[in-house]
């Protein structure tokens, strides 16, 4: 035993504590019955996570001390004596250190998916509700109804397996109109999601559609160059317009319901005006030189705006259909919208608004990815957005394909909605700065399609944000409270392959990303901009990892087979001061691409995993080679250091997960369970558990000590590439090839509480059930038995009811309150009861009552009824066959008894020796018949009828009467 006064080292660092212990242990001490002289001792301090570890080396006997975070020093066992702590020192070989645990932890048993960001828009048509509360989007061959506040999918309408080409809403938002490549036009009821009617009319796909303000007419524009108007209720064509020489790209009704005019724009560079009254084309507007992509009408209804890819917006006078002016925009226009006078855009622009009353404002979006606001008087550009997240370079032909593809004005004061070529919905609202200048703020961003999710990390101290790397050049940062994209980090010129995050002591959150463009970039999440670029790799960056303790460097691994250590010493607090990252060390690490990196908790080691099927340990900061971990049969996709043990975990394409000792490179444990490659593995619960994901689309929770897979989750439909664990909350986030991001919370405590609550409710309902049985309230008792899932008790209740005189009425009353699910459950119980001869009578009785209560139409529509009937029919046939055989046996008995009554009775007066009065013939016949009937009934009810008949001897039957009324005596 060694006594140390710890009052001197309370609150001091681990190094000071080590010095104090070293000076105290310079004397002789007892450990495991061996006396070892430590004079002077040598020590090594190693800080690992929340639990600093101190190694004392005394000759050939290393000693391990644990210094906990909540106490100044705690060494295995503590006992407080006044101000002195007495502790027992135990000698551990370093090879055994990996099995030690600081404190017992509560293992997690289950995770629950609480939020999910799914694909809801794949590009193409969309429409916004009249109040802006939801958006109907085309998602491949389906239509998704998305909540515009948080991107959650409210409902999904299944199509006809063909891509959706056009969508429109009725003015009251109760009906949705859609068309697909199959040329089928459908009307959907949004309340029930059922197709009300459908029809075909075009010879090519429908490219656009619009609903009249009355809701009774639907206009469709097709690739066949025709414009058709349909009666919504009848589903028949009311107008057939042809005249365009190309694909009709847009169609709108006049906003005034009394003016029955229809406008259509085509890729033949014309806009046509159709009169629904005369069913004729009243005007053809020819000033564009390229495809007309968008048309709009002003609030007064007398000016038409048309925008096209010829970079011009034309204003047309609807009085005489003349062109009032052309507005050059210097970009291909994809959408033009009129700004209403009640819109906040109009109020913010009042300082720049012209005084001419007929003047109006409109905005345009196009291939450059910026918003421009114009005034109709003088074709003046009132506002031009400096840049946006989708702003592209005019000189780059490939980038020119991006930008905005559509835009609409949102109702009331909600601003405008712009849609990008990357399936993003950007919600803008206007503001006015204190200086009086107009500003356009991005309020919200909904990402309709993330493509393949490659990597993700939590951001911030509170882990309120999630950085996601997908198959694009940008990093998208999501706000987890609203599941909307808060901002993007743009700077890479090729797709981002990996990332890592860290939070400095000052609270600054940094992000490092590696890309296929052979560079690493450092980002500041607060300023939302890049602060450093590292160049030097000759291949794509496959893995990056920050230092865990000092945060003065990060490591990168590339497909050029090298590792690089990048210094962060030049990092300043001035976010505007961007710098070029410098390398501290470089080494050729592997024979194939490097897929994964992990830095030890004390920043002394780094582990790299490669496609060459090995993982290697390197000493930092010089990248000195350490042990090589060999044993996997496929490439290694993920590596991670244990937060408390001297071990590392690896995940491989050979479907296994292995834990290795970093001292000698030996494999300690192997975990098998995935059916395909394992892509990511992360430690949980202070290293006692870990979670993994793989190409089989599964996420698995494991316990290290027992080698047991605690839970398996199947929330993804494709490979799960990305997995991250929150350091503070231990919340999980997963993403993969299905473009779905799932957030998982630990539900162990909640599940335990729910189980306790259900058990308590079960006890209360069980007592209530017993009370109902005692009160003979069978209807309530049967209902409670269904809730508690007690089939045996339910059978007892039905058996009790069957013994009552009013059994049929009681059972009918009890079954009448059951739901469809409870009827299905009851049929499952009956199927089980029907298999046993002792229980089949009750089962058949209840089954008869069920079939008497439910009509056949409901029985046929019941889920799984075919399987239930297949289990009921064979045993029912067997029971009825047994009853038929029993009935035939009774017929034989009746025949035998009737055959034995061969002597006809004699009619006459019967003299009773005890009674002197004579009996008349009529009374004798009646008495004889009554006794004969009693005798026959006795014989039938006896189990030994035959033996009684054979042993009867010379038995005299009194009162036997013949047909003529004589009384005779018969001797057998």
Short mmCIF file of N, CA, C and O in Angstrom, two decimals, residues 113 696-700 711-718 720 734 738 742 744:
data_model
loop_
_atom_site.label_atom_id
_atom_site.label_comp_id
_atom_site.label_asym_id
_atom_site.label_seq_id
_atom_site.Cartn_x
_atom_site.Cartn_y
_atom_site.Cartn_z
N UNK A 113 -34.63 5.67 -35.71
CA UNK A 113 -34.54 6.67 -36.78
C UNK A 113 -35.60 7.74 -36.53
O UNK A 113 -36.80 7.47 -36.63
N UNK A 696 -24.44 -3.90 -47.95
CA UNK A 696 -25.71 -4.62 -47.86
C UNK A 696 -26.86 -3.72 -47.40
O UNK A 696 -27.98 -4.20 -47.22
N UNK A 697 -26.59 -2.42 -47.22
CA UNK A 697 -27.63 -1.48 -46.82
C UNK A 697 -28.01 -1.56 -45.36
O UNK A 697 -29.00 -0.94 -44.96
N UNK A 698 -27.23 -2.27 -44.55
CA UNK A 698 -27.55 -2.47 -43.14
C UNK A 698 -26.67 -1.61 -42.25
O UNK A 698 -25.51 -1.35 -42.57
N UNK A 699 -27.23 -1.20 -41.12
CA UNK A 699 -26.48 -0.54 -40.05
C UNK A 699 -26.57 -1.45 -38.83
O UNK A 699 -27.67 -1.84 -38.43
N UNK A 700 -25.42 -1.80 -38.26
CA UNK A 700 -25.39 -2.76 -37.16
C UNK A 700 -24.73 -2.16 -35.93
O UNK A 700 -23.74 -1.43 -36.03
N UNK A 711 -28.16 -5.00 -32.51
CA UNK A 711 -29.32 -4.60 -33.32
C UNK A 711 -28.89 -4.41 -34.76
O UNK A 711 -27.72 -4.08 -35.04
N UNK A 712 -29.81 -4.61 -35.66
CA UNK A 712 -29.60 -4.41 -37.09
C UNK A 712 -30.72 -3.55 -37.63
O UNK A 712 -31.89 -3.79 -37.32
N UNK A 713 -30.36 -2.54 -38.42
CA UNK A 713 -31.34 -1.59 -38.95
C UNK A 713 -31.27 -1.59 -40.47
O UNK A 713 -30.20 -1.53 -41.06
N UNK A 714 -32.46 -1.64 -41.07
CA UNK A 714 -32.58 -1.72 -42.52
C UNK A 714 -33.42 -0.55 -43.01
O UNK A 714 -34.56 -0.72 -43.43
N UNK A 715 -32.86 0.64 -42.95
CA UNK A 715 -33.58 1.85 -43.36
C UNK A 715 -33.12 2.37 -44.72
O UNK A 715 -33.67 3.34 -45.22
N UNK A 716 -32.10 1.74 -45.29
CA UNK A 716 -31.58 2.17 -46.59
C UNK A 716 -31.89 1.11 -47.64
O UNK A 716 -31.97 -0.09 -47.33
N UNK A 717 -32.02 1.57 -48.87
CA UNK A 717 -32.34 0.67 -49.97
C UNK A 717 -31.13 0.36 -50.83
O UNK A 717 -31.25 -0.38 -51.80
N UNK A 718 -29.99 0.92 -50.48
CA UNK A 718 -28.78 0.68 -51.27
C UNK A 718 -27.58 0.76 -50.34
O UNK A 718 -27.73 0.79 -49.12
N UNK A 720 -24.64 1.79 -47.97
CA UNK A 720 -24.49 2.84 -46.97
C UNK A 720 -23.01 3.20 -46.91
O UNK A 720 -22.21 2.47 -46.33
N UNK A 734 -26.51 8.45 -41.08
CA UNK A 734 -26.10 7.53 -42.13
C UNK A 734 -26.61 8.02 -43.47
O UNK A 734 -27.66 8.66 -43.56
N UNK A 738 -28.62 5.56 -51.98
CA UNK A 738 -30.03 5.85 -52.20
C UNK A 738 -30.38 7.31 -51.96
O UNK A 738 -31.55 7.69 -51.98
N UNK A 742 -30.38 9.52 -42.88
CA UNK A 742 -31.16 9.11 -41.71
C UNK A 742 -30.43 9.56 -40.44
O UNK A 742 -29.21 9.39 -40.33
N UNK A 744 -30.29 9.04 -36.30
CA UNK A 744 -30.66 8.02 -35.32
C UNK A 744 -30.33 8.55 -33.92
O UNK A 744 -29.24 9.07 -33.68
#
